[in-house]
Short mmCIF file of C-alpha atoms in Angstrom, two decimals:
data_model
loop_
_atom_site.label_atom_id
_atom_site.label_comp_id
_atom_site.label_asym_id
_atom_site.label_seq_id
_atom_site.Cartn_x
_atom_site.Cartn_y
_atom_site.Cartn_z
CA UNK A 28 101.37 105.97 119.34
CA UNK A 29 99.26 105.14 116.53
CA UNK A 30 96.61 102.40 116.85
CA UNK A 31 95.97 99.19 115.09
CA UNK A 32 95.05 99.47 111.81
CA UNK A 33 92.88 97.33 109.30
CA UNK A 34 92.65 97.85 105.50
CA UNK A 35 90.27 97.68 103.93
CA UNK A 36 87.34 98.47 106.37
CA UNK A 37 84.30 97.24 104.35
CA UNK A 38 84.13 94.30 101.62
CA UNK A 39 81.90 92.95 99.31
CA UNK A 40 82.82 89.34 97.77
CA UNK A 41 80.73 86.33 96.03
CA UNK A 42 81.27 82.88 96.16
CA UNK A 43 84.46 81.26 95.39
CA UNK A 44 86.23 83.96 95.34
CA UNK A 45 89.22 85.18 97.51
CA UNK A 46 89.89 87.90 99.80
CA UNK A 47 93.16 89.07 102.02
CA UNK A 48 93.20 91.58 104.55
CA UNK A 49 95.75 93.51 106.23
CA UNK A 50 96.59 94.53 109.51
CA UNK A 51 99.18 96.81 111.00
CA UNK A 52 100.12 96.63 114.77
CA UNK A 53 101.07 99.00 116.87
CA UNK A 54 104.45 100.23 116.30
CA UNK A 55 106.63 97.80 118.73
CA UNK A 56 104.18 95.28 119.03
CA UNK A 57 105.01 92.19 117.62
CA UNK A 58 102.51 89.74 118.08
CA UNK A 59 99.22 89.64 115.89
CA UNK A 60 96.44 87.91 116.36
CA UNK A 61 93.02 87.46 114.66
CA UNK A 62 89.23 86.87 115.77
CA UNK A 63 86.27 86.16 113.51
CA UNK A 64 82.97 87.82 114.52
CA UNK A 65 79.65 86.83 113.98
CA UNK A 66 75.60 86.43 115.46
CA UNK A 67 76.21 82.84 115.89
CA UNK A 68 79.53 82.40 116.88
CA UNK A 69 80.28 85.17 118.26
CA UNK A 70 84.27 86.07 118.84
CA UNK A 71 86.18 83.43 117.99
CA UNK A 72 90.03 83.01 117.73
CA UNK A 73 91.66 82.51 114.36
CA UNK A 74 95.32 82.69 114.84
CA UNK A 75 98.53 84.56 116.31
CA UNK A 76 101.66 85.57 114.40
CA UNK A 77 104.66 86.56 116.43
CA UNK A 78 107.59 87.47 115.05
CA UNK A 79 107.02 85.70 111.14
CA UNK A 80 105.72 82.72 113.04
CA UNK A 81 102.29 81.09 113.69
CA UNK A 82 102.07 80.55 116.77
CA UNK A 83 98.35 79.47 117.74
CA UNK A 84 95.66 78.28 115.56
CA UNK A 85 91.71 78.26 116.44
CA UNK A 86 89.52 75.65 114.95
CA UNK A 87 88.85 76.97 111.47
CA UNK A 88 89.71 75.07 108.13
CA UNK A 89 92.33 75.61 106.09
CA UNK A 90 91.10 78.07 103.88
CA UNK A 91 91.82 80.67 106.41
CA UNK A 92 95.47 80.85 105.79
CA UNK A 93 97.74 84.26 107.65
CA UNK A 94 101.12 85.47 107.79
CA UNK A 95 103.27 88.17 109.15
CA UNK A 96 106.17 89.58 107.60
CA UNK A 97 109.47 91.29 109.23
CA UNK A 98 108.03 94.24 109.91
CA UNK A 99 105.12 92.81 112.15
CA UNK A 100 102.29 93.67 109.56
CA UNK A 101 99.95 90.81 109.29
CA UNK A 102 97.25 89.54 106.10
CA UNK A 103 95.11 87.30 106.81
CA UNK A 104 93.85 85.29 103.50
CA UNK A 105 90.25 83.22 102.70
CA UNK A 106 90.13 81.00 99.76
CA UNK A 107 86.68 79.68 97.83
CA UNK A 108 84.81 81.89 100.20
CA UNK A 109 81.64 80.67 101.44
CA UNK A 110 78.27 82.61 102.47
CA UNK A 111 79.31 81.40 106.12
CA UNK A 112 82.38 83.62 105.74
CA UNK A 113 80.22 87.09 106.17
CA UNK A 114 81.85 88.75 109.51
CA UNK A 115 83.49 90.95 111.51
CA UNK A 116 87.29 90.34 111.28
CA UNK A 117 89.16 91.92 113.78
CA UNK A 118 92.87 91.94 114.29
CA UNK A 119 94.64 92.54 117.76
CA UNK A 120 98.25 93.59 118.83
CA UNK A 121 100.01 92.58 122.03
CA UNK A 122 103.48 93.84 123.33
CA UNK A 123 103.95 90.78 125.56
CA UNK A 124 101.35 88.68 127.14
CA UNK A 125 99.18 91.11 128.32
CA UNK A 126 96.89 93.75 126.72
CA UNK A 127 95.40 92.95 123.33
CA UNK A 128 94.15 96.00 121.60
CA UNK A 129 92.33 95.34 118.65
CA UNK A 130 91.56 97.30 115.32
CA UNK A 131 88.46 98.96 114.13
CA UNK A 132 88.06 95.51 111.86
CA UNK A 133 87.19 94.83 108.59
CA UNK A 134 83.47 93.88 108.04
CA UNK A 135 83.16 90.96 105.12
CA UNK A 136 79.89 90.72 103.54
CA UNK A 137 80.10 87.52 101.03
CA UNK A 138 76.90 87.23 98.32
CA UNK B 2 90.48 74.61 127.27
CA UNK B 3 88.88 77.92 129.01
CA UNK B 4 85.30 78.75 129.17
CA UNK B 5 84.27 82.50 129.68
CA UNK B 6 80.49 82.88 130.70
CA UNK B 7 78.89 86.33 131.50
CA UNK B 8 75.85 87.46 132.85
CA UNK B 9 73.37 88.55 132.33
CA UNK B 10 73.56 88.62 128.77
CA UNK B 11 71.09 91.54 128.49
CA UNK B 12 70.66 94.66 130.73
CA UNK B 13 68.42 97.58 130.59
CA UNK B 14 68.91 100.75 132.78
CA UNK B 15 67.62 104.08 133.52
CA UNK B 16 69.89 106.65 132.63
CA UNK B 17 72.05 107.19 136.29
CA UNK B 18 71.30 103.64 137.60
CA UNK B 19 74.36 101.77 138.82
CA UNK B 20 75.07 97.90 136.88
CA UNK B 21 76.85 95.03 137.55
CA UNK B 22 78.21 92.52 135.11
CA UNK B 23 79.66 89.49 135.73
CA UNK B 24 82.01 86.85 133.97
CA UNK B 25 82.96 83.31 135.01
CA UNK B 26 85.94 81.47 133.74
CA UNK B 27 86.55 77.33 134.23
CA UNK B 28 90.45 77.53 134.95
CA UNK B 29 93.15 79.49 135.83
CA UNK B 30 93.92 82.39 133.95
CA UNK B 31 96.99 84.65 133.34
CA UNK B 32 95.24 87.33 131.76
CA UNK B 33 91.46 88.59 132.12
CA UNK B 34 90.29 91.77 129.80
CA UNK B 35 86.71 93.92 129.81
CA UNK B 36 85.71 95.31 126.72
CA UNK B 37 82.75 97.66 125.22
CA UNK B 38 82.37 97.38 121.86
CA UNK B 39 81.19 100.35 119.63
CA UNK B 40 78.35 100.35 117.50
CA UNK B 41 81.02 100.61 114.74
CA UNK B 42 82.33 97.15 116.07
CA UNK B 43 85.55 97.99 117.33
CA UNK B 44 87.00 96.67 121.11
CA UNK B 45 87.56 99.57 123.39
CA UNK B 46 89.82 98.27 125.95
CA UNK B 47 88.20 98.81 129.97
CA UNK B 48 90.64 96.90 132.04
CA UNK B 49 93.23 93.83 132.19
CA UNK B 50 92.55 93.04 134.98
CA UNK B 51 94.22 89.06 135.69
CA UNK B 52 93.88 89.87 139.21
CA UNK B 53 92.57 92.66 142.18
CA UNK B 54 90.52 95.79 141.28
CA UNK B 55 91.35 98.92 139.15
CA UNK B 56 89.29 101.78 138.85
CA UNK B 57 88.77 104.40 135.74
CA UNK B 58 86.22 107.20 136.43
CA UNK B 59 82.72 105.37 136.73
CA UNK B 60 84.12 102.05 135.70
CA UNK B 61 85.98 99.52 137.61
CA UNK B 62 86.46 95.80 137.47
CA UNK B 63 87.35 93.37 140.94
CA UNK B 64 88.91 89.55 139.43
CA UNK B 65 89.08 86.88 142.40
CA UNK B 66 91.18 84.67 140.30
CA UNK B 67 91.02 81.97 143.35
CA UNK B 68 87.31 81.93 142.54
CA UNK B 69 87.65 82.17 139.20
CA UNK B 70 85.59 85.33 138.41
CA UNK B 71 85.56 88.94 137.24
CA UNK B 72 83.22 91.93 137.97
CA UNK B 73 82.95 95.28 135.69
CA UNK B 74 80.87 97.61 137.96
CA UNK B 75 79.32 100.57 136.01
CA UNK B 76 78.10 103.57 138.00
CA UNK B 77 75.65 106.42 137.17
CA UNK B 78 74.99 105.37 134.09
CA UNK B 79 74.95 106.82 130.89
CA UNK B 80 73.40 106.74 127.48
CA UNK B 81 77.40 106.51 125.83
CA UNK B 82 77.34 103.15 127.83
CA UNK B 83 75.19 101.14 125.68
CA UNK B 84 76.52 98.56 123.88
CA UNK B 85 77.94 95.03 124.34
CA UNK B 86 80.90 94.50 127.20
CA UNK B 87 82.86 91.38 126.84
CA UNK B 88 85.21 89.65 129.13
CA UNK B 89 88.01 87.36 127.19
CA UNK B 90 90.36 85.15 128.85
CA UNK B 91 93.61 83.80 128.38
CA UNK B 92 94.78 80.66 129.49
CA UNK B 93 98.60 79.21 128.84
CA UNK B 94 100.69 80.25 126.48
CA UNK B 95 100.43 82.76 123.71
CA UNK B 96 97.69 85.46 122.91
CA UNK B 97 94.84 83.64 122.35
CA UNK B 98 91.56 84.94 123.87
CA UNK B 99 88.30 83.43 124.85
CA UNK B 100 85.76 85.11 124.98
CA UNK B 101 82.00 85.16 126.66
CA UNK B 102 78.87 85.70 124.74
CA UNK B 103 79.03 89.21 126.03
CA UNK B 104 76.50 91.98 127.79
CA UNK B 105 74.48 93.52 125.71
CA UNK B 106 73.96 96.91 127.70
CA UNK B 107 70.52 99.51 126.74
CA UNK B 108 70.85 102.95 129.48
CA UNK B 109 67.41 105.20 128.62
CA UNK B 110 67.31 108.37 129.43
#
């Protein structure tokens, strides 16, 4: 089976602007979830998707918006981005609720 | 909710050495994964390991869930080892993770 993929894998984005990523679960798999990364934080939880539903949020404002459409591909969207915003994303797939396996990521750098 | 704590939070072996890390959770858990992360950033899953010991080639991880703790064990070291493990947590419902602060692991040759 294929792994989880991420698109794009590196970004470069100022101030204000937007960005969406996407991720694609392995094939079956049809919960999605997404962590932020970064030196300070570290790995922190952003939200789940299962089956075209959020199902779990973390503690991040609501310019980190997500979805998941019928075929279990997930974006994950940030308005009016903010300096703050510069980190690893990383999205994970889950069959049930047990193993997460996560993507290579997408690395955000905002300027 | 859950806290996930690991120690130490750095580590330097010899190349060959044995290692022990360690992570600490506040409450019950119904699922308990190690990771290594690559220096390209991406989570290499080790083990789920909610509960009992499992064993892949020089790795293996023991979780006394009664006790509320989990051990990754890493023998004969190698250089390919560096890097950071983490331990993440799940507690309730749904896939959410937590996880520790992570080991960041140096093996010298």
């Amino acid at each position: 089976k294929a792994g989880v993929t991420q698109t794009p894998r590196y970004l470069i984005k100022t101030r204000g602007q937007q960005v969406t990523l996407s991720c694609s679960p392995i094939s079956g798999h049809r919960s999605v979830s997404w962590y932020q990364q970064t030196p300070g934080q570290g790995l922190q939880f952003l939200f789940e998707y299962f089956s075209e539903t959020q199902r779990n949020k973390g503690n991040f404002p609501g310019r980190f918006s997500g979805r998941q459409f019928s075929n279990s591909r997930s974006e994950m969207n940030v308005s009016t981005l903010e300096l703050g915003d510069s980190a690893l994303y990383l999205c994970a797939s889950s069959g049930n609720w047990d193993t997460q396996y996560f993507g290579p990521g997408t690395r955000l750098t905002v300027l | 909710g859950i806290q996930v704590e690991q120690s130490p939070p750095d580590l330097i072996l010899q190349e060959g050495a044995n290692s022990t890390l360690r992570c600490n959770f506040s409450d019950s858990v119904n699922n308990l994964q190690w990771f290594h992360q690559n220096p390209w950033g991406q989570l290499i899953n080790l083990f789920y390991i909610p509960s009992g010991t499992k064993q892949n080639g020089r790795l293996s991880a023991t979780t006394v869930a009664t006790e509320r703790y989990s051990l990754l064990y890493i023998s004969s070291s190698q250089t390919t080892d560096s890097g950071v493990y983490f331990c993440a947590a799940l507690s309730g419902g749904y896939n959410k993770l937590i996880f520790g602060a992570g080991t960041r692991l140096a093996v010298h040759p």
